[in-house]
mmCIF file of C-alpha atoms in Angstrom:
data_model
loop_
_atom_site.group_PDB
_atom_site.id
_atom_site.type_symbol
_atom_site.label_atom_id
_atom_site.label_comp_id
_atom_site.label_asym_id
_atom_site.label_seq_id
_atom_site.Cartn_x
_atom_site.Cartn_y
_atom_site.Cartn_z
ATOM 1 C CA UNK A 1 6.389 10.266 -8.620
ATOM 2 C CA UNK A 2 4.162 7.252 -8.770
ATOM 3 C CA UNK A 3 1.191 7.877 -5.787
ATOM 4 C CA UNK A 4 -0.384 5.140 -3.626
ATOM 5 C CA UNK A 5 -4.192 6.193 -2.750
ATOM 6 C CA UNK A 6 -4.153 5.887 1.273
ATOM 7 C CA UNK A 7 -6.450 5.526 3.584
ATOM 8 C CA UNK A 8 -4.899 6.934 6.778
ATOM 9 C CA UNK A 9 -6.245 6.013 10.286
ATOM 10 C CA UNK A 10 -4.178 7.950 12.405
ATOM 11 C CA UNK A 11 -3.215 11.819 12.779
ATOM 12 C CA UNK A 12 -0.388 12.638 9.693
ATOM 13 C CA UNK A 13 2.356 15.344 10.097
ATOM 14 C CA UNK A 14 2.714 16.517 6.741
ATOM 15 C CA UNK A 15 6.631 17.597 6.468
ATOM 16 C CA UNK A 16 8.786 15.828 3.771
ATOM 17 C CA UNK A 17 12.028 14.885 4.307
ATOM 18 C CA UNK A 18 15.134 14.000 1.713
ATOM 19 C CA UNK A 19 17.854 11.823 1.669
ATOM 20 C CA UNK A 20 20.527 10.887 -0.609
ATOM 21 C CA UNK A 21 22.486 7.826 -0.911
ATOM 22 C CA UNK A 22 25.305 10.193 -2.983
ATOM 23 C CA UNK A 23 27.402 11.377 0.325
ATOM 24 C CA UNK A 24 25.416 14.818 -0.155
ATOM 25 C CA UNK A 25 22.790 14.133 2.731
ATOM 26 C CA UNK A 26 22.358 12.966 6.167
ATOM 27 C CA UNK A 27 21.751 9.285 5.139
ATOM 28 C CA UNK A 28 25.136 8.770 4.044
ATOM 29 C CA UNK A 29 28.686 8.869 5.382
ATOM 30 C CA UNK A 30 29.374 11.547 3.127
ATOM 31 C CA UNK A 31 26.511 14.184 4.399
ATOM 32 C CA UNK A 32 26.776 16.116 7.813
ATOM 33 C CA UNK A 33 28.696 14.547 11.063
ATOM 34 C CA UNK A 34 25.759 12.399 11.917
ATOM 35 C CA UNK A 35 27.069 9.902 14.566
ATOM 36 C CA UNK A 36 24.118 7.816 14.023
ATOM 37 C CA UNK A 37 25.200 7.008 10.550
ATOM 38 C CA UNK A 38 27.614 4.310 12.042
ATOM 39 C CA UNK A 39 25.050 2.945 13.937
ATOM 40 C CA UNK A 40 22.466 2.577 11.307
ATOM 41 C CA UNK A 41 24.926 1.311 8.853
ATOM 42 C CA UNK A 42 25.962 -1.760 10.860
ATOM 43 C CA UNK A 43 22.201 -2.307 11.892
ATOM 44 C CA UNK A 44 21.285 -2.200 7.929
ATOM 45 C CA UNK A 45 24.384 -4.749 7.266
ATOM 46 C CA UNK A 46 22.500 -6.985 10.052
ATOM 47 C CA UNK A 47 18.931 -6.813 8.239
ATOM 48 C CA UNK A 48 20.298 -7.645 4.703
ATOM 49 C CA UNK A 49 22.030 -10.472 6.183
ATOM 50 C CA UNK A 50 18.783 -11.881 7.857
ATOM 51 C CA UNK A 51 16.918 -11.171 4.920
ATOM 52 C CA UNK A 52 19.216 -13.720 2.646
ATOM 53 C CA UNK A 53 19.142 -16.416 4.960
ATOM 54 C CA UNK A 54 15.052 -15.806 6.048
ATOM 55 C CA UNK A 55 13.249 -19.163 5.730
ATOM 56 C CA UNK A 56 11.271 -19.138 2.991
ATOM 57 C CA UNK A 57 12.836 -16.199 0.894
ATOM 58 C CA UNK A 58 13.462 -18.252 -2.334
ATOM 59 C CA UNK A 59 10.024 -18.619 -2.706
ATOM 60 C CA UNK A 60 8.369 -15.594 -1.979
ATOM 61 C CA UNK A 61 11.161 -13.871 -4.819
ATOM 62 C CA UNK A 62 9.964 -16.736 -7.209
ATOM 63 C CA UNK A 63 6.389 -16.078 -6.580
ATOM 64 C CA UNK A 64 3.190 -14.170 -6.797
ATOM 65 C CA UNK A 65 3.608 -11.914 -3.385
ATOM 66 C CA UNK A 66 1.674 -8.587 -3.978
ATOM 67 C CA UNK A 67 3.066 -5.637 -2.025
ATOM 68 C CA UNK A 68 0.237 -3.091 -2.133
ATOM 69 C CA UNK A 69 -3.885 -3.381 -1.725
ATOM 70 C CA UNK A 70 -5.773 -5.590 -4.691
ATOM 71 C CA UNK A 71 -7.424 -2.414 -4.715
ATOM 72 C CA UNK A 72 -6.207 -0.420 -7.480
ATOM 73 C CA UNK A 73 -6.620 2.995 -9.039
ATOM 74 C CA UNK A 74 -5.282 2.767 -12.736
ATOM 75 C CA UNK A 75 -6.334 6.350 -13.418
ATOM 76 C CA UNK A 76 -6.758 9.532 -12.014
ATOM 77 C CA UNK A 77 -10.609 9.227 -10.072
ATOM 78 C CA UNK A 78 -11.412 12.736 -10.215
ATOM 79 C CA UNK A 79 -12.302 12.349 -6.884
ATOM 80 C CA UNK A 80 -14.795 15.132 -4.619
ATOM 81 C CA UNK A 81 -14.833 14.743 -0.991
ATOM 82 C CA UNK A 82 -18.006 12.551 -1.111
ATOM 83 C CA UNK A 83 -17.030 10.071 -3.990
ATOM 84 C CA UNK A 84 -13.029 10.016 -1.908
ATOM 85 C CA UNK A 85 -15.004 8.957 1.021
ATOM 86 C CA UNK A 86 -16.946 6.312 -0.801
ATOM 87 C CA UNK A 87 -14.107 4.944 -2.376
ATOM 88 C CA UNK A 88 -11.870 4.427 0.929
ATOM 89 C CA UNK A 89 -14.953 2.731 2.811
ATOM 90 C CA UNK A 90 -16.052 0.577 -0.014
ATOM 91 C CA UNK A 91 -19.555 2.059 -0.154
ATOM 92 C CA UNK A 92 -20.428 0.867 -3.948
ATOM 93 C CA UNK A 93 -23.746 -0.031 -5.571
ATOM 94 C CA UNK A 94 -24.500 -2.304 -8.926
ATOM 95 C CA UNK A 95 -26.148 -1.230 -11.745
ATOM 96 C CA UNK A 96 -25.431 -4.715 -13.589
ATOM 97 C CA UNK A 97 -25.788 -8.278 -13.189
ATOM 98 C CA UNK A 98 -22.117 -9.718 -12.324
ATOM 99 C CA UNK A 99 -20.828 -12.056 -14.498
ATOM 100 C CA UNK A 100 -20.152 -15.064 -11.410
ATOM 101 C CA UNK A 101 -18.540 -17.231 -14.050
ATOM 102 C CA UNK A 102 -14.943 -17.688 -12.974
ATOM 103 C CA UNK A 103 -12.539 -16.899 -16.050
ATOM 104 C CA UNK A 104 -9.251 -19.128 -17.176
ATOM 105 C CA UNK A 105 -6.520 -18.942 -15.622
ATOM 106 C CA UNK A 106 -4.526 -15.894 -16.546
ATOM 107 C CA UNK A 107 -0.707 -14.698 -16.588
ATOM 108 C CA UNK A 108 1.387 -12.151 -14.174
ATOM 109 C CA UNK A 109 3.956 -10.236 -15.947
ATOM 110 C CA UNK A 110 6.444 -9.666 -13.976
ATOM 111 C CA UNK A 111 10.357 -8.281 -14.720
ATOM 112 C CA UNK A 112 11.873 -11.362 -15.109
ATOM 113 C CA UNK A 113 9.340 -14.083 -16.390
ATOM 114 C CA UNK A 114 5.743 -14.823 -15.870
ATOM 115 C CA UNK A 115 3.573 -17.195 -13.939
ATOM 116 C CA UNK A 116 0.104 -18.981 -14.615
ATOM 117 C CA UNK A 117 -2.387 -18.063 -11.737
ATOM 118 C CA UNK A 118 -5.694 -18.619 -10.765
ATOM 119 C CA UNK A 119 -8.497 -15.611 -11.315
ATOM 120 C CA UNK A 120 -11.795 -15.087 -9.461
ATOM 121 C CA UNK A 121 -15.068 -13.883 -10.698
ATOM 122 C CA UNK A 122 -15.821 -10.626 -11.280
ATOM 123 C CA UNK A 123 -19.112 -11.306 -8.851
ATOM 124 C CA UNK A 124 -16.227 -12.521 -6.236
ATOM 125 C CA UNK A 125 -14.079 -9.474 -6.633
ATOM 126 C CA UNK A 126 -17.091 -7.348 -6.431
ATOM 127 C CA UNK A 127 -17.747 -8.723 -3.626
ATOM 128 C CA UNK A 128 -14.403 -7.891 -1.804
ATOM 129 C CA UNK A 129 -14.516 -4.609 -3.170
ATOM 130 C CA UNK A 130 -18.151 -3.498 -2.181
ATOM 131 C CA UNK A 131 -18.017 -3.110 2.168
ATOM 132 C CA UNK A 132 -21.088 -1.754 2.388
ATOM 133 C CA UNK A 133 -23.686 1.414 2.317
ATOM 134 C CA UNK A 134 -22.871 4.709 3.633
ATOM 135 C CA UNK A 135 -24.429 4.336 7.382
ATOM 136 C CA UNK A 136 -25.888 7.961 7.435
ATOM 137 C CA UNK A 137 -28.353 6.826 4.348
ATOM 138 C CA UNK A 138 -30.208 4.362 6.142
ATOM 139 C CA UNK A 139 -33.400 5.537 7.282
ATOM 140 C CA UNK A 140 -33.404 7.435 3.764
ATOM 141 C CA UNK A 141 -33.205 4.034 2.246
ATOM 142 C CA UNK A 142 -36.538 2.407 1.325
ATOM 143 C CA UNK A 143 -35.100 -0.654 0.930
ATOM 144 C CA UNK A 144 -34.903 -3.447 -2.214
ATOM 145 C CA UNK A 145 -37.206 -2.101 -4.743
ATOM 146 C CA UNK A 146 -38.148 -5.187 -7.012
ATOM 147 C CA UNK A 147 -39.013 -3.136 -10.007
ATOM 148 C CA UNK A 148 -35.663 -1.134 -9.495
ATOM 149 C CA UNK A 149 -33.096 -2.092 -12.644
ATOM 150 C CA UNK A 150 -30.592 -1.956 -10.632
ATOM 151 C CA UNK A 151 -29.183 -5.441 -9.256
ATOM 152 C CA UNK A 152 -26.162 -6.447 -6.745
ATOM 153 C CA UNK A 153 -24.615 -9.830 -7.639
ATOM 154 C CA UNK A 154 -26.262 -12.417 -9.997
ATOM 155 C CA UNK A 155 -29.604 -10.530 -10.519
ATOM 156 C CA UNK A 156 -30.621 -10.508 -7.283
ATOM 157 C CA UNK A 157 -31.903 -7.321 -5.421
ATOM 158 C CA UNK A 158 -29.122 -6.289 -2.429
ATOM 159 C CA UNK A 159 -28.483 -3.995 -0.175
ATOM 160 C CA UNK A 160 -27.326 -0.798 -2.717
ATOM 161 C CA UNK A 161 -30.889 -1.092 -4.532
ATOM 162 C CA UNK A 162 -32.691 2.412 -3.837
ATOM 163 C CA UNK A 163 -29.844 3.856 -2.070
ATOM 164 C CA UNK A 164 -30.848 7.951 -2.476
ATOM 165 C CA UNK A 165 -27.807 9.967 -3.158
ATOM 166 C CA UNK A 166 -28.302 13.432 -1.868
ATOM 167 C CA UNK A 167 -25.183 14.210 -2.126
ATOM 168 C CA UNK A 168 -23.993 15.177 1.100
ATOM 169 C CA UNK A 169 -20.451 13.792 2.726
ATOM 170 C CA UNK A 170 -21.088 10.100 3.886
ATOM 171 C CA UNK A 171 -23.898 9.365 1.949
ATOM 172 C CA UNK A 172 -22.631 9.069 -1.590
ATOM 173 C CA UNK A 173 -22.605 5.803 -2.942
ATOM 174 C CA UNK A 174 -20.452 4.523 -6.392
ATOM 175 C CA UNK A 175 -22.174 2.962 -9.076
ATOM 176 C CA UNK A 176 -20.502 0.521 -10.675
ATOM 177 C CA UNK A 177 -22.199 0.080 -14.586
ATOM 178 C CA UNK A 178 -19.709 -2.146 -16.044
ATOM 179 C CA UNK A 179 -16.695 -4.722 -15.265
ATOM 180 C CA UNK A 180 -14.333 -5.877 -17.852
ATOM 181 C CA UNK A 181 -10.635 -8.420 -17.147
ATOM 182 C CA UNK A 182 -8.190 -6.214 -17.817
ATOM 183 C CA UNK A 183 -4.715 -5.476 -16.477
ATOM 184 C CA UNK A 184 -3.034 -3.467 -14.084
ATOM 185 C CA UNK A 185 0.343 -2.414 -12.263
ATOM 186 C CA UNK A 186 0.823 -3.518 -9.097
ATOM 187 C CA UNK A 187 4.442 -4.040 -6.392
ATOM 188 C CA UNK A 188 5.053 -7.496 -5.882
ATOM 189 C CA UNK A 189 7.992 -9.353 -4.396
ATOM 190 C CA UNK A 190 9.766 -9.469 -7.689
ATOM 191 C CA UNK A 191 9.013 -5.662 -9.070
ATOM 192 C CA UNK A 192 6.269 -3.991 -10.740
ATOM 193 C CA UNK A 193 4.536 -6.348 -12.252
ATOM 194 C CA UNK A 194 0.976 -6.647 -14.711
ATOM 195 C CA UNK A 195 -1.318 -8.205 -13.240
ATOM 196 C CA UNK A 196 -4.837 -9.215 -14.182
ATOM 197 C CA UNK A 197 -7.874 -7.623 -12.309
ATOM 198 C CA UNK A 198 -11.483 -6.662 -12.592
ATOM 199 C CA UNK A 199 -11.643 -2.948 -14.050
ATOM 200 C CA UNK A 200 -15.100 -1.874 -12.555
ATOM 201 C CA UNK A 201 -16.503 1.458 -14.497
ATOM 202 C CA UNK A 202 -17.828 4.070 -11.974
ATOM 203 C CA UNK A 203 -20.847 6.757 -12.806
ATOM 204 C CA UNK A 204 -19.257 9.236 -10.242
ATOM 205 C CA UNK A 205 -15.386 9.060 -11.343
ATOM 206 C CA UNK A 206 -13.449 9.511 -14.228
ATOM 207 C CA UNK A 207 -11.439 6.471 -14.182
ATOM 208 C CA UNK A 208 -12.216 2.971 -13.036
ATOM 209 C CA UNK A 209 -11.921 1.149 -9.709
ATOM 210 C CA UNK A 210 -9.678 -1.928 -10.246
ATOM 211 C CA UNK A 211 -9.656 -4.920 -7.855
ATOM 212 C CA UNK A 212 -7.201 -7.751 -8.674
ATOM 213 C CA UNK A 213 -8.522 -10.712 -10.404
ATOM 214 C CA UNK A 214 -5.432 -13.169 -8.888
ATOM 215 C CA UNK A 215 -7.242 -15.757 -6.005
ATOM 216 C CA UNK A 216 -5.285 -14.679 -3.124
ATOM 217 C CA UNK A 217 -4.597 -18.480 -2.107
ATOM 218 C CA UNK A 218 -1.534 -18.573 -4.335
ATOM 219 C CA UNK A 219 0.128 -15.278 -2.653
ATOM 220 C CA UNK A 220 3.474 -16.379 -1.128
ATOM 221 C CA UNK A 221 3.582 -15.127 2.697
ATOM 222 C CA UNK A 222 6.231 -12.877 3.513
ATOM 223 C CA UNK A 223 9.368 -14.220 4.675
ATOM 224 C CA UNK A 224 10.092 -13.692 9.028
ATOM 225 C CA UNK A 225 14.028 -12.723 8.663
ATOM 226 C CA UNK A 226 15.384 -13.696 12.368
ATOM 227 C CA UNK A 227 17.010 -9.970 13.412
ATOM 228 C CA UNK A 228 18.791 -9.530 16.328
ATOM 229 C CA UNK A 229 17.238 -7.110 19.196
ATOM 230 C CA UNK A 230 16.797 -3.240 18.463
ATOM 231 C CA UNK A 231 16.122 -1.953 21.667
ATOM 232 C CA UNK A 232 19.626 -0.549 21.832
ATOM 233 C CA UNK A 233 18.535 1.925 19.357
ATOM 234 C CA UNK A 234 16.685 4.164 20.844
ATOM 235 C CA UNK A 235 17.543 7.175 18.825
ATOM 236 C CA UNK A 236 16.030 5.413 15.472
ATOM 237 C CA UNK A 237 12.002 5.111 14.398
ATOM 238 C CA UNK A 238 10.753 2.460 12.761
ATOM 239 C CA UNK A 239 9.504 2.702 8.523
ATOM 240 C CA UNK A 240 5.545 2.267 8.581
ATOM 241 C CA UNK A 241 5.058 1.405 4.971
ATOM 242 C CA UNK A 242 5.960 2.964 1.487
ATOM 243 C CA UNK A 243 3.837 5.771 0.156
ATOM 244 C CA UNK A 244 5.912 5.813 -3.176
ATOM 245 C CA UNK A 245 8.050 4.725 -5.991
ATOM 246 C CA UNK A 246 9.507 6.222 -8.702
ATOM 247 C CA UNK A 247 12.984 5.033 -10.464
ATOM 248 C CA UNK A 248 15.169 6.199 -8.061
ATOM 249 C CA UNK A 249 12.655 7.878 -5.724
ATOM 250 C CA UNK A 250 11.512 5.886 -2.957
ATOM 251 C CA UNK A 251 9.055 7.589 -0.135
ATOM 252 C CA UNK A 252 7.669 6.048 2.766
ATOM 253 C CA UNK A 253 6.536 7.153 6.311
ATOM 254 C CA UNK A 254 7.981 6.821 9.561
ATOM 255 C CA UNK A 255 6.255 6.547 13.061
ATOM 256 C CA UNK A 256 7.444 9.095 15.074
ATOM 257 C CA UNK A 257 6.218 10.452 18.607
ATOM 258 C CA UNK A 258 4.488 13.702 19.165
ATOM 259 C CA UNK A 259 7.504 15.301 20.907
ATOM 260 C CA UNK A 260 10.099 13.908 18.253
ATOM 261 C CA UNK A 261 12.467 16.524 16.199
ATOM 262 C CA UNK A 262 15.259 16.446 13.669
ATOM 263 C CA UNK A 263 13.418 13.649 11.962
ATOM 264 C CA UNK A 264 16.028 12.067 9.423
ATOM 265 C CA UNK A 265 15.625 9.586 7.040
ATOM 266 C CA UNK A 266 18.183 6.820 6.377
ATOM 267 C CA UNK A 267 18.786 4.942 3.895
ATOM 268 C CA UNK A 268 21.770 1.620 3.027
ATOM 269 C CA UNK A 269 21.614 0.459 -0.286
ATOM 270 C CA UNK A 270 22.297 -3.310 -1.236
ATOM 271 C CA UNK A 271 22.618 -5.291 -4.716
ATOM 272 C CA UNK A 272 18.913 -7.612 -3.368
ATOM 273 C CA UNK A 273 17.899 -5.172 -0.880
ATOM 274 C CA UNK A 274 17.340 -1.588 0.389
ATOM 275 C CA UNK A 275 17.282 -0.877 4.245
ATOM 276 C CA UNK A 276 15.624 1.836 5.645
ATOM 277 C CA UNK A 277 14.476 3.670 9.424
ATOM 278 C CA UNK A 278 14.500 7.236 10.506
ATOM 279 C CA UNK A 279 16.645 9.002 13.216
ATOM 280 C CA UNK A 280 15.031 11.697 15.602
ATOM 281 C CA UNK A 281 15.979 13.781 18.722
ATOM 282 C CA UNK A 282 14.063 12.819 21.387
ATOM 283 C CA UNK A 283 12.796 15.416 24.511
ATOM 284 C CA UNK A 284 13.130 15.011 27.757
ATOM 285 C CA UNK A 285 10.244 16.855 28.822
ATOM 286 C CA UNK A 286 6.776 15.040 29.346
ATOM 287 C CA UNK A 287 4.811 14.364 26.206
ATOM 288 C CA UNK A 288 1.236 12.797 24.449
ATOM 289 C CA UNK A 289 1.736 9.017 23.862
ATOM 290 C CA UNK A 290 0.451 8.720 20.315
ATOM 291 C CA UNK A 291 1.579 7.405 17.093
ATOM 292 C CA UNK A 292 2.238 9.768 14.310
ATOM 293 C CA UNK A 293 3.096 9.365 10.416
ATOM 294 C CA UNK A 294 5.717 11.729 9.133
ATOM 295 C CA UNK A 295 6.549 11.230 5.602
ATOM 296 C CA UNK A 296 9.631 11.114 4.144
ATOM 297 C CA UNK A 297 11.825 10.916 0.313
ATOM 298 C CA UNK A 298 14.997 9.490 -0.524
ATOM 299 C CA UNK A 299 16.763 9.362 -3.965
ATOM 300 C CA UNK A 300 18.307 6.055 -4.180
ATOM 301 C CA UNK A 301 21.663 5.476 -6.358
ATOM 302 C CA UNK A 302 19.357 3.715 -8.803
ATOM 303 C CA UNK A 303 16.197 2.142 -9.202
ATOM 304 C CA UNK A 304 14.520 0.352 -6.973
ATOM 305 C CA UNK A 305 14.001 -2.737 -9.788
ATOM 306 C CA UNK A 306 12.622 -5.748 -7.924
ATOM 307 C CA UNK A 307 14.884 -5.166 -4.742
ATOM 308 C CA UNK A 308 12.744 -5.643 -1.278
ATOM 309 C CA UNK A 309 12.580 -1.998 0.909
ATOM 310 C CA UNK A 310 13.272 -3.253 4.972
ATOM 311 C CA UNK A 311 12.585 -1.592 8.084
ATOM 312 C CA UNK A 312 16.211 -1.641 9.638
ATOM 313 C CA UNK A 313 14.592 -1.951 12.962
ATOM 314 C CA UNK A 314 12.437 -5.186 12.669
ATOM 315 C CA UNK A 315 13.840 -6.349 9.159
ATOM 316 C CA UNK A 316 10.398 -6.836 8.004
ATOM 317 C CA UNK A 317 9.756 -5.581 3.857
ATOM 318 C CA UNK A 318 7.759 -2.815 3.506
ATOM 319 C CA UNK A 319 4.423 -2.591 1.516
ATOM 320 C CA UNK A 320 2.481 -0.078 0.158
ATOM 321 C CA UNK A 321 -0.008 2.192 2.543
ATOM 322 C CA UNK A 322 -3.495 0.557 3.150
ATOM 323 C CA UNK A 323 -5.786 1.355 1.107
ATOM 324 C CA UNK A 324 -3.616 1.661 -1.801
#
């Protein structure tokens, strides 16, 4: 299956679940007597029906509407601890001038037809991509060193130059030595699509860092699909985002309480959409009040395609993990 990098901010439980849309598992009629299946099936029927009639719809399935970070891995990193950490907090370094020129317009590939967008510069998308130096460096740090090759951005000495590297979690930097336009995959509105970006070459990994070239003033907003009120189902969690997707594979993760069991996924399928929640037992007894991500896996009846994944509870679409 297809991986999303994540950057996680809260505590994970890290117990897969499975579903099947086939009548063999608890997210369909056909699986064991689960009464919620009733329920969840007339709530999905309700989302999909908000979702086609959701102001503004039309447009976001006819144009550029990314569904994951402009952040991209096109390869596998090769990551250690050190150069994982400096790739979640955006701790890079330049050992280039970057190109500010902003290129021609370029095209997004997408499964049914292409559009003409606007691209940035590489100095711009370095820019978004670079957050900063790893804070537990700093009184190593000697500061900009003027006869130091290295350069951030135009020429210019910045805040990387004479970063020391000694290798020790949270304060490992990545040095970017070259950026090139390319391509790369990324889940829009209307599929997988290609997608031109900035392919920055990294010293410390084996693959580059990608950040999307598209300016992010032509991204279509998300529809707000009007859904009636959920609090009747108390029984059912909410879908966090997607983790996943693979053909017929789809994972995501589902915020669940720290006293929650019998965590189910669920699953309706639709010919434009696919509606999605989990089901769990709730206890009686008293419990912490925290937030947790439990991650689950569902085998659809075919592939995703360019249908939109909604949370059955608040009929928003789903996007990829942070950080992905």
């Amino acid at each position: 299956m297809r991986r999303f990098t994540a950057l996680l901010g809260i505590t994970l439980i890290l117990i897969a679940g499975c579903a099947r849309t086939d009548g063999t598992g608890p997210g369909g009629p056909g699986g064991s007597a689960d009464e919620r299946w009733e329920t969840f099936q007339q709530r999905a029927d309700e989302v999909a029906e908000a979702w086609r009639t959701a102001s503004g719809r039309q447009e976001w399935l006819a144009g550029y509407a990314p569904l994951q970070s402009r952040t991209v891995l096109p390869a596998e990193p090769g990551f250690t601890p050190e150069t994982e950490q400096a790739f979640h907090a955006g701790w890079y370094r330049a050992e280039l001038t970057v190109s500010t020129e902003t290129p021609a317009d370029g095209t997004v590939d997408f499964p049914d037809g292409t559009l003409s967008v606007p691209l940035v510069s590489a100095a711009d998308a370095y820019a978004e991509l670079r957050q900063g130096d790893p804070p537990q460096c700093d009184a190593a740090r000697p500061g900009p060193d003027p006869t130091s090759s290295a350069t951030d951005l135009g020429g210019t000495p910045g805040p990387d130059d004479g970063v020391t590297d000694s290798g020790e979690l949270g304060c490992q930097a990545l040095t970017v030595t070259a950026a090139t336009l390319g391509t790369v995959e990324l889940l829009t509105s209307r599929g997988t699509a290609q997608v031109p970006a900035w392919l920055f070459d990294v010293a410390e990994l084996d693959g580059p860092v990608a950040r999307v070239a598209v300016a992010e003033s032509v991204a279509v907003p998300a529809p707000d699909p009007q859904v009636p009120d959920a609090t009747g189902l108390t029984t059912f969690v909410t879908a966090q985002d997607l983790t996943g997707v693979d053909g017929t594979e789809l994972a995501y993760r589902l915020g669940v309480g720290a006293c929650d069991s019998d965590i189910t996924p669920f699953v309706q399928e639709y010919a434009d959409a696919v509606v999605v929640a989990g089901g769990v037992t709730r206890t009686a007894q008293e419990c912490t009040d925290q937030l947790l991500f439990h991650p689950v896996t569902v085998t659809l009846d075919k592939a995703l395609g360019a249908r939109t994944v909604l949370d059955a509870l608040t009929g928003r679409p789903l996007h990829v993990a942070a950080g992905g």
